[in-house]
Amino acid sequence: QVQLVESGGGSVQAGGSLRLSCQVFGYTYSSLCMAWFRQAPGKEREGVATIDSDGSTSYADSVKGRFTISQDNAKNTLYLQMNNLKPEDTAMYYCAGGWGDCIPKDDEYNYWGQGTQVTVSS
């Protein structure tokens, strides 16, 4: 059974940084597309960043230049480095993995983590 476990969330002030991690258990995910999504209270879940099995990445416009998605295949772990955080980045962050098109749409992903909360204060 495939499990995704996120960690690294927390509370920071605007301008600060956090690094989220997502460890994959039960599958060697090097062939999966992996992604980070987030959902703020009262809002729909949105794709933040994706990374394909060939290492190609994509980002939402709102995080370009501030967030970096990466992976360590040897550790079966996905990362999201978040710099220059803004209050509007406050949300529950989820990692996801799947074999569909590597685009930031929920239904392309087969596996989801439980989420980790990120709170940015002004």
Coordinates of N, CA, C and O in Angstrom, one line a residue:
Q1 N 0.8 -1.2 0.0 CA 0.0 0.0 0.0 C 0.9 1.2 0.0 O 1.8 1.3 0.8
V2 N 0.6 2.1 -0.9 CA 1.4 3.4 -1.0 C 0.9 4.4 0.0 O -0.3 4.6 0.2
Q3 N 1.8 5.0 0.7 CA 1.5 6.0 1.7 C 2.5 7.2 1.5 O 3.6 7.0 1.2
L4 N 1.9 8.4 1.6 CA 2.7 9.6 1.5 C 2.5 10.3 2.8 O 1.4 10.6 3.3
V5 N 3.7 10.7 3.4 CA 3.7 11.3 4.7 C 4.4 12.7 4.6 O 5.6 12.7 4.4
E6 N 3.7 13.8 4.9 CA 4.3 15.1 4.8 C 4.8 15.5 6.2 O 4.3 15.0 7.2
S7 N 5.8 16.4 6.2 CA 6.3 17.0 7.4 C 6.9 18.4 7.0 O 7.1 18.6 5.9
G8 N 7.1 19.2 8.1 CA 7.8 20.4 7.8 C 7.0 21.7 7.9 O 7.5 22.8 7.8
G9 N 5.7 21.5 8.1 CA 4.9 22.7 8.2 C 5.1 23.4 9.5 O 5.8 22.9 10.4
G10 N 4.5 24.6 9.6 CA 4.6 25.4 10.8 C 4.2 26.8 10.6 O 3.5 27.1 9.6
S11 N 4.5 27.6 11.6 CA 4.2 29.0 11.6 C 5.4 29.9 11.4 O 6.4 29.7 12.2
V12 N 5.3 30.8 10.5 CA 6.5 31.7 10.3 C 5.9 33.1 10.0 O 4.7 33.3 9.7
Q13 N 6.8 34.1 10.1 CA 6.4 35.5 9.8 C 6.7 35.7 8.3 O 7.5 34.9 7.6
A14 N 6.0 36.6 7.7 CA 6.1 37.0 6.3 C 7.6 37.2 6.0 O 8.3 37.9 6.8
G15 N 8.1 36.7 4.9 CA 9.5 36.8 4.5 C 10.3 35.6 4.9 O 11.4 35.5 4.5
G16 N 9.7 34.8 5.8 CA 10.5 33.6 6.3 C 10.4 32.5 5.3 O 9.9 32.6 4.2
S17 N 11.0 31.4 5.7 CA 11.2 30.2 4.8 C 10.7 28.9 5.6 O 10.9 28.8 6.8
L18 N 10.3 27.9 4.8 CA 10.0 26.6 5.4 C 10.3 25.6 4.3 O 10.3 25.9 3.1
R19 N 10.7 24.4 4.7 CA 10.9 23.3 3.7 C 10.0 22.2 4.1 O 10.0 21.6 5.2
L20 N 9.1 21.8 3.2 CA 8.2 20.7 3.4 C 8.8 19.4 2.8 O 9.5 19.5 1.8
S21 N 8.6 18.3 3.5 CA 9.0 17.0 3.0 C 7.8 16.1 2.8 O 6.9 16.2 3.5
C22 N 8.0 15.1 1.9 CA 6.9 14.1 1.7 C 7.6 12.8 1.4 O 8.2 12.7 0.3
Q23 N 7.6 11.9 2.3 CA 8.2 10.6 2.1 C 7.2 9.6 1.6 O 6.1 9.6 2.1
V24 N 7.6 8.9 0.6 CA 6.7 7.9 0.0 C 7.1 6.5 0.5 O 8.2 6.1 0.4
F25 N 6.1 5.8 1.0 CA 6.3 4.4 1.4 C 5.5 3.5 0.6 O 4.4 3.8 0.1
G26 N 6.1 2.3 0.3 CA 5.3 1.3 -0.4 C 5.5 1.3 -1.9 O 4.9 0.4 -2.6
Y27 N 6.3 2.2 -2.4 CA 6.5 2.3 -3.9 C 7.7 3.1 -4.1 O 8.0 4.1 -3.5
T28 N 8.5 2.7 -5.1 CA 9.6 3.5 -5.6 C 9.1 4.5 -6.6 O 8.8 4.1 -7.7
Y29 N 9.0 5.7 -6.1 CA 8.2 6.7 -6.9 C 8.9 7.3 -8.0 O 8.3 8.2 -8.7
S30 N 10.1 6.9 -8.4 CA 10.8 7.6 -9.4 C 10.1 7.6 -10.7 O 10.4 8.5 -11.6
S31 N 9.1 6.8 -10.9 CA 8.3 6.8 -12.2 C 7.1 7.6 -12.1 O 6.3 7.7 -13.1
L32 N 6.8 8.1 -10.9 CA 5.5 8.9 -10.7 C 5.8 10.4 -11.0 O 6.9 10.9 -10.9
C33 N 4.7 11.0 -11.4 CA 4.7 12.5 -11.3 C 4.3 12.8 -9.8 O 3.4 12.3 -9.3
M34 N 5.0 13.8 -9.3 CA 4.8 14.2 -7.9 C 4.4 15.7 -7.9 O 4.8 16.4 -8.7
A35 N 3.6 16.0 -6.9 CA 3.1 17.4 -6.9 C 2.8 17.9 -5.5 O 2.6 17.1 -4.6
W36 N 2.8 19.2 -5.3 CA 2.3 19.8 -4.1 C 1.1 20.6 -4.4 O 1.1 21.3 -5.4
F37 N 0.1 20.4 -3.6 CA -1.2 21.2 -3.7 C -1.4 21.9 -2.3 O -0.7 21.6 -1.3
R38 N -2.2 22.9 -2.3 CA -2.6 23.6 -1.1 C -4.0 24.0 -1.1 O -4.6 24.2 -2.1
Q39 N -4.6 24.1 0.1 CA -6.0 24.5 0.3 C -6.1 25.4 1.5 O -5.8 25.0 2.6
A40 N -6.5 26.6 1.2 CA -6.8 27.6 2.2 C -8.2 27.5 2.7 O -9.1 27.0 1.9
P41 N -8.6 27.9 3.9 CA -10.0 27.8 4.3 C -10.9 28.6 3.4 O -10.6 29.7 3.0
G42 N -12.0 27.9 3.0 CA -13.0 28.5 2.2 C -12.6 28.6 0.7 O -13.3 29.1 -0.1
K43 N -11.5 28.0 0.3 CA -11.0 28.0 -1.0 C -10.8 26.6 -1.6 O -10.7 25.7 -0.9
E44 N -10.8 26.6 -2.9 CA -10.6 25.3 -3.6 C -9.1 24.9 -3.5 O -8.2 25.8 -3.4
R45 N -8.9 23.6 -3.5 CA -7.5 23.1 -3.6 C -6.8 23.6 -4.9 O -7.4 23.4 -5.9
E46 N -5.6 24.0 -4.8 CA -4.9 24.5 -6.0 C -3.5 23.8 -6.1 O -2.9 23.5 -5.1
G47 N -3.1 23.6 -7.3 CA -1.8 23.0 -7.5 C -0.7 24.1 -7.3 O -0.9 25.2 -7.8
V48 N 0.4 23.7 -6.7 CA 1.4 24.7 -6.4 C 2.6 24.4 -7.3 O 3.2 25.3 -7.9
A49 N 3.0 23.1 -7.4 CA 4.2 22.8 -8.1 C 4.1 21.3 -8.5 O 3.6 20.5 -7.8
T50 N 4.7 20.9 -9.6 CA 4.8 19.5 -10.1 C 6.2 19.2 -10.5 O 7.0 20.1 -10.9
I51 N 6.6 17.9 -10.3 CA 7.9 17.4 -10.8 C 7.7 16.1 -11.5 O 7.1 15.2 -10.9
D52 N 8.1 16.0 -12.7 CA 7.9 14.7 -13.5 C 9.0 13.8 -13.2 O 10.1 14.1 -12.6
S53 N 8.9 12.6 -13.7 CA 9.9 11.5 -13.5 C 11.2 11.9 -14.2 O 12.3 11.4 -13.8
D54 N 11.2 12.8 -15.2 CA 12.4 13.2 -15.8 C 13.0 14.4 -15.2 O 14.0 15.0 -15.7
G55 N 12.4 14.9 -14.1 CA 12.9 16.0 -13.4 C 12.4 17.4 -13.8 O 12.7 18.4 -13.2
S56 N 11.5 17.4 -14.8 CA 11.0 18.7 -15.3 C 10.0 19.2 -14.3 O 9.2 18.4 -13.7
T57 N 9.9 20.5 -14.1 CA 9.1 21.1 -13.0 C 8.2 22.1 -13.6 O 8.4 22.7 -14.7
S58 N 7.1 22.4 -12.8 CA 6.2 23.5 -13.2 C 5.7 24.1 -11.9 O 5.7 23.5 -10.8
Y59 N 5.3 25.4 -12.0 CA 4.9 26.1 -10.8 C 3.7 27.0 -11.1 O 3.5 27.5 -12.2
A60 N 2.9 27.2 -10.1 CA 1.8 28.2 -10.2 C 2.5 29.6 -10.2 O 3.5 29.8 -9.6
D61 N 1.8 30.4 -10.9 CA 2.3 31.8 -11.1 C 2.6 32.5 -9.7 O 3.5 33.2 -9.6
S62 N 1.7 32.2 -8.8 CA 1.7 32.8 -7.5 C 3.0 32.5 -6.7 O 3.3 33.2 -5.7
V63 N 3.7 31.4 -7.0 CA 4.8 30.9 -6.2 C 6.1 30.9 -7.0 O 7.2 30.6 -6.5
K64 N 6.0 31.2 -8.3 CA 7.3 31.2 -9.1 C 8.3 32.2 -8.6 O 8.0 33.3 -8.2
G65 N 9.5 31.7 -8.5 CA 10.6 32.5 -8.0 C 10.8 32.4 -6.5 O 11.8 32.9 -5.9
R66 N 9.8 31.9 -5.8 CA 9.8 31.8 -4.4 C 9.9 30.3 -3.9 O 10.5 30.0 -2.9
F67 N 9.2 29.4 -4.6 CA 9.1 28.0 -4.2 C 9.9 27.2 -5.1 O 10.0 27.5 -6.3
T68 N 10.5 26.1 -4.6 CA 11.3 25.1 -5.4 C 10.9 23.7 -5.1 O 11.0 23.4 -3.9
I69 N 10.4 23.0 -6.0 CA 10.1 21.6 -5.8 C 11.3 20.7 -6.2 O 12.0 21.0 -7.2
S70 N 11.6 19.7 -5.5 CA 12.7 18.8 -5.8 C 12.5 17.4 -5.2 O 11.5 17.3 -4.4
Q71 N 13.3 16.5 -5.6 CA 13.1 15.1 -5.1 C 14.4 14.4 -4.9 O 15.4 14.7 -5.6
D72 N 14.4 13.5 -3.9 CA 15.6 12.7 -3.7 C 15.2 11.2 -3.9 O 14.5 10.7 -3.0
N73 N 15.4 10.7 -5.1 CA 15.0 9.3 -5.4 C 15.5 8.3 -4.4 O 14.8 7.3 -4.1
A74 N 16.7 8.5 -4.0 CA 17.4 7.5 -3.1 C 16.6 7.5 -1.8 O 16.6 6.4 -1.1
K75 N 16.0 8.6 -1.4 CA 15.3 8.6 -0.1 C 13.8 8.5 -0.3 O 13.0 8.6 0.7
N76 N 13.3 8.4 -1.6 CA 11.9 8.3 -1.9 C 11.2 9.5 -1.2 O 10.1 9.4 -0.6
T77 N 11.8 10.7 -1.4 CA 11.3 11.9 -0.7 C 11.1 13.1 -1.6 O 12.0 13.3 -2.4
L78 N 10.0 13.7 -1.5 CA 9.7 14.9 -2.3 C 9.9 16.1 -1.3 O 9.6 16.0 -0.1
Y79 N 10.3 17.3 -1.9 CA 10.5 18.5 -1.1 C 9.8 19.7 -1.7 O 9.6 19.7 -2.9
L80 N 9.5 20.7 -0.9 CA 9.1 21.9 -1.4 C 9.8 23.0 -0.5 O 9.4 23.2 0.7
Q81 N 10.7 23.7 -1.1 CA 11.4 24.8 -0.4 C 10.6 26.0 -0.6 O 10.4 26.4 -1.8
M82 N 10.2 26.7 0.4 CA 9.3 27.9 0.3 C 10.1 29.1 0.9 O 10.3 29.1 2.1
N83 N 10.4 30.0 0.1 CA 11.1 31.2 0.6 C 10.2 32.5 0.4 O 9.3 32.4 -0.4
N84 N 10.6 33.5 1.1 CA 9.8 34.8 1.0 C 8.3 34.5 1.1 O 7.5 35.0 0.3
L85 N 8.0 33.8 2.2 CA 6.6 33.4 2.4 C 5.7 34.7 2.6 O 6.1 35.6 3.3
K86 N 4.5 34.6 2.2 CA 3.5 35.7 2.3 C 2.3 35.2 3.0 O 2.0 34.0 3.0
P87 N 1.5 36.0 3.7 CA 0.3 35.6 4.4 C -0.6 34.8 3.5 O -1.3 33.9 4.0
E88 N -0.7 35.2 2.2 CA -1.6 34.4 1.3 C -1.1 33.0 1.0 O -1.8 32.3 0.3
D89 N 0.1 32.6 1.5 CA 0.6 31.3 1.3 C 0.0 30.4 2.4 O 0.2 29.1 2.4
T90 N -0.7 31.0 3.4 CA -1.3 30.2 4.5 C -2.3 29.2 4.0 O -3.2 29.5 3.2
A91 N -2.1 27.9 4.3 CA -2.9 26.8 3.8 C -2.5 25.5 4.3 O -1.4 25.4 4.9
M92 N -3.3 24.5 4.1 CA -2.9 23.1 4.3 C -2.2 22.7 3.0 O -2.8 22.8 1.9
Y93 N -1.0 22.1 3.1 CA -0.2 21.7 2.0 C -0.3 20.2 1.9 O 0.0 19.5 2.9
Y94 N -0.5 19.7 0.7 CA -0.6 18.2 0.4 C 0.4 17.8 -0.6 O 0.5 18.5 -1.7
C95 N 1.0 16.7 -0.5 CA 1.8 16.1 -1.6 C 0.9 15.0 -2.2 O 0.0 14.5 -1.6
A96 N 1.2 14.8 -3.5 CA 0.4 13.9 -4.3 C 1.3 13.2 -5.3 O 2.3 13.8 -5.8
G97 N 0.9 12.0 -5.6 CA 1.7 11.2 -6.7 C 0.7 10.5 -7.6 O -0.3 10.1 -7.2
G98 N 1.1 10.4 -8.8 CA 0.2 9.7 -9.8 C 0.9 9.4 -11.1 O 2.0 9.8 -11.3
W99 N 0.2 8.6 -11.9 CA 0.7 8.2 -13.2 C 0.0 9.0 -14.4 O 0.2 8.7 -15.5
G100 N -0.9 10.0 -14.0 CA -1.5 10.7 -15.1 C -0.6 11.8 -15.6 O 0.6 11.8 -15.4
D101 N -1.3 12.7 -16.4 CA -0.5 13.8 -16.9 C 0.0 14.7 -15.7 O -0.6 14.9 -14.7
C102 N 1.3 15.1 -15.9 CA 1.9 15.8 -14.8 C 1.5 17.3 -14.8 O 2.3 18.2 -15.1
I103 N 0.3 17.5 -14.4 CA -0.3 18.9 -14.4 C -1.0 19.1 -13.1 O -1.3 18.1 -12.4
P104 N -1.1 20.3 -12.7 CA -1.7 20.6 -11.3 C -3.2 20.4 -11.2 O -3.9 21.4 -10.9
K105 N -3.7 19.2 -11.6 CA -5.2 19.0 -11.4 C -5.4 17.8 -10.6 O -4.7 16.7 -10.8
D106 N -6.2 17.9 -9.6 CA -6.5 16.9 -8.6 C -6.6 15.5 -9.1 O -6.0 14.5 -8.7
D107 N -7.4 15.4 -10.2 CA -7.8 14.0 -10.6 C -6.7 13.3 -11.4 O -6.9 12.2 -11.9
E108 N -5.6 13.9 -11.6 CA -4.4 13.3 -12.2 C -3.6 12.5 -11.2 O -2.7 11.8 -11.6
Y109 N -4.0 12.5 -9.9 CA -3.1 12.0 -8.9 C -3.9 10.8 -8.1 O -5.0 11.0 -7.8
N110 N -3.1 9.8 -7.9 CA -3.7 8.6 -7.3 C -3.5 8.5 -5.8 O -4.2 7.8 -5.1
Y111 N -2.4 9.1 -5.3 CA -2.1 9.0 -3.9 C -1.9 10.4 -3.3 O -1.3 11.3 -3.9
W112 N -2.4 10.5 -2.1 CA -2.3 11.8 -1.4 C -1.8 11.6 0.1 O -2.1 10.6 0.7
G113 N -1.1 12.6 0.5 CA -0.7 12.7 1.9 C -1.8 13.3 2.8 O -2.9 13.7 2.3
Q114 N -1.6 13.3 4.1 CA -2.6 13.8 5.0 C -2.6 15.3 5.2 O -3.5 15.9 5.7
G115 N -1.5 15.9 4.7 CA -1.5 17.4 4.7 C -0.6 17.9 5.9 O -0.5 17.2 6.9
T116 N 0.0 19.0 5.7 CA 0.7 19.7 6.7 C 0.4 21.2 6.7 O 0.4 21.8 5.6
Q117 N 0.2 21.8 7.8 CA -0.3 23.2 7.9 C 0.8 24.2 7.8 O 1.9 24.0 8.5
V118 N 0.7 25.2 7.0 CA 1.6 26.3 6.9 C 0.8 27.6 7.2 O -0.2 27.8 6.6
T119 N 1.3 28.3 8.2 CA 0.7 29.6 8.6 C 1.7 30.7 8.5 O 2.8 30.6 9.1
V120 N 1.4 31.7 7.7 CA 2.3 32.9 7.6 C 1.6 34.1 8.1 O 0.6 34.5 7.7
S121 N 2.3 34.7 9.1 CA 1.7 35.9 9.7 C 2.4 37.2 9.2 O 3.6 37.1 8.8
S122 N 1.6 38.3 9.2 CA 2.2 39.5 8.6 C 2.9 40.3 9.7 O 2.8 40.0 10.9

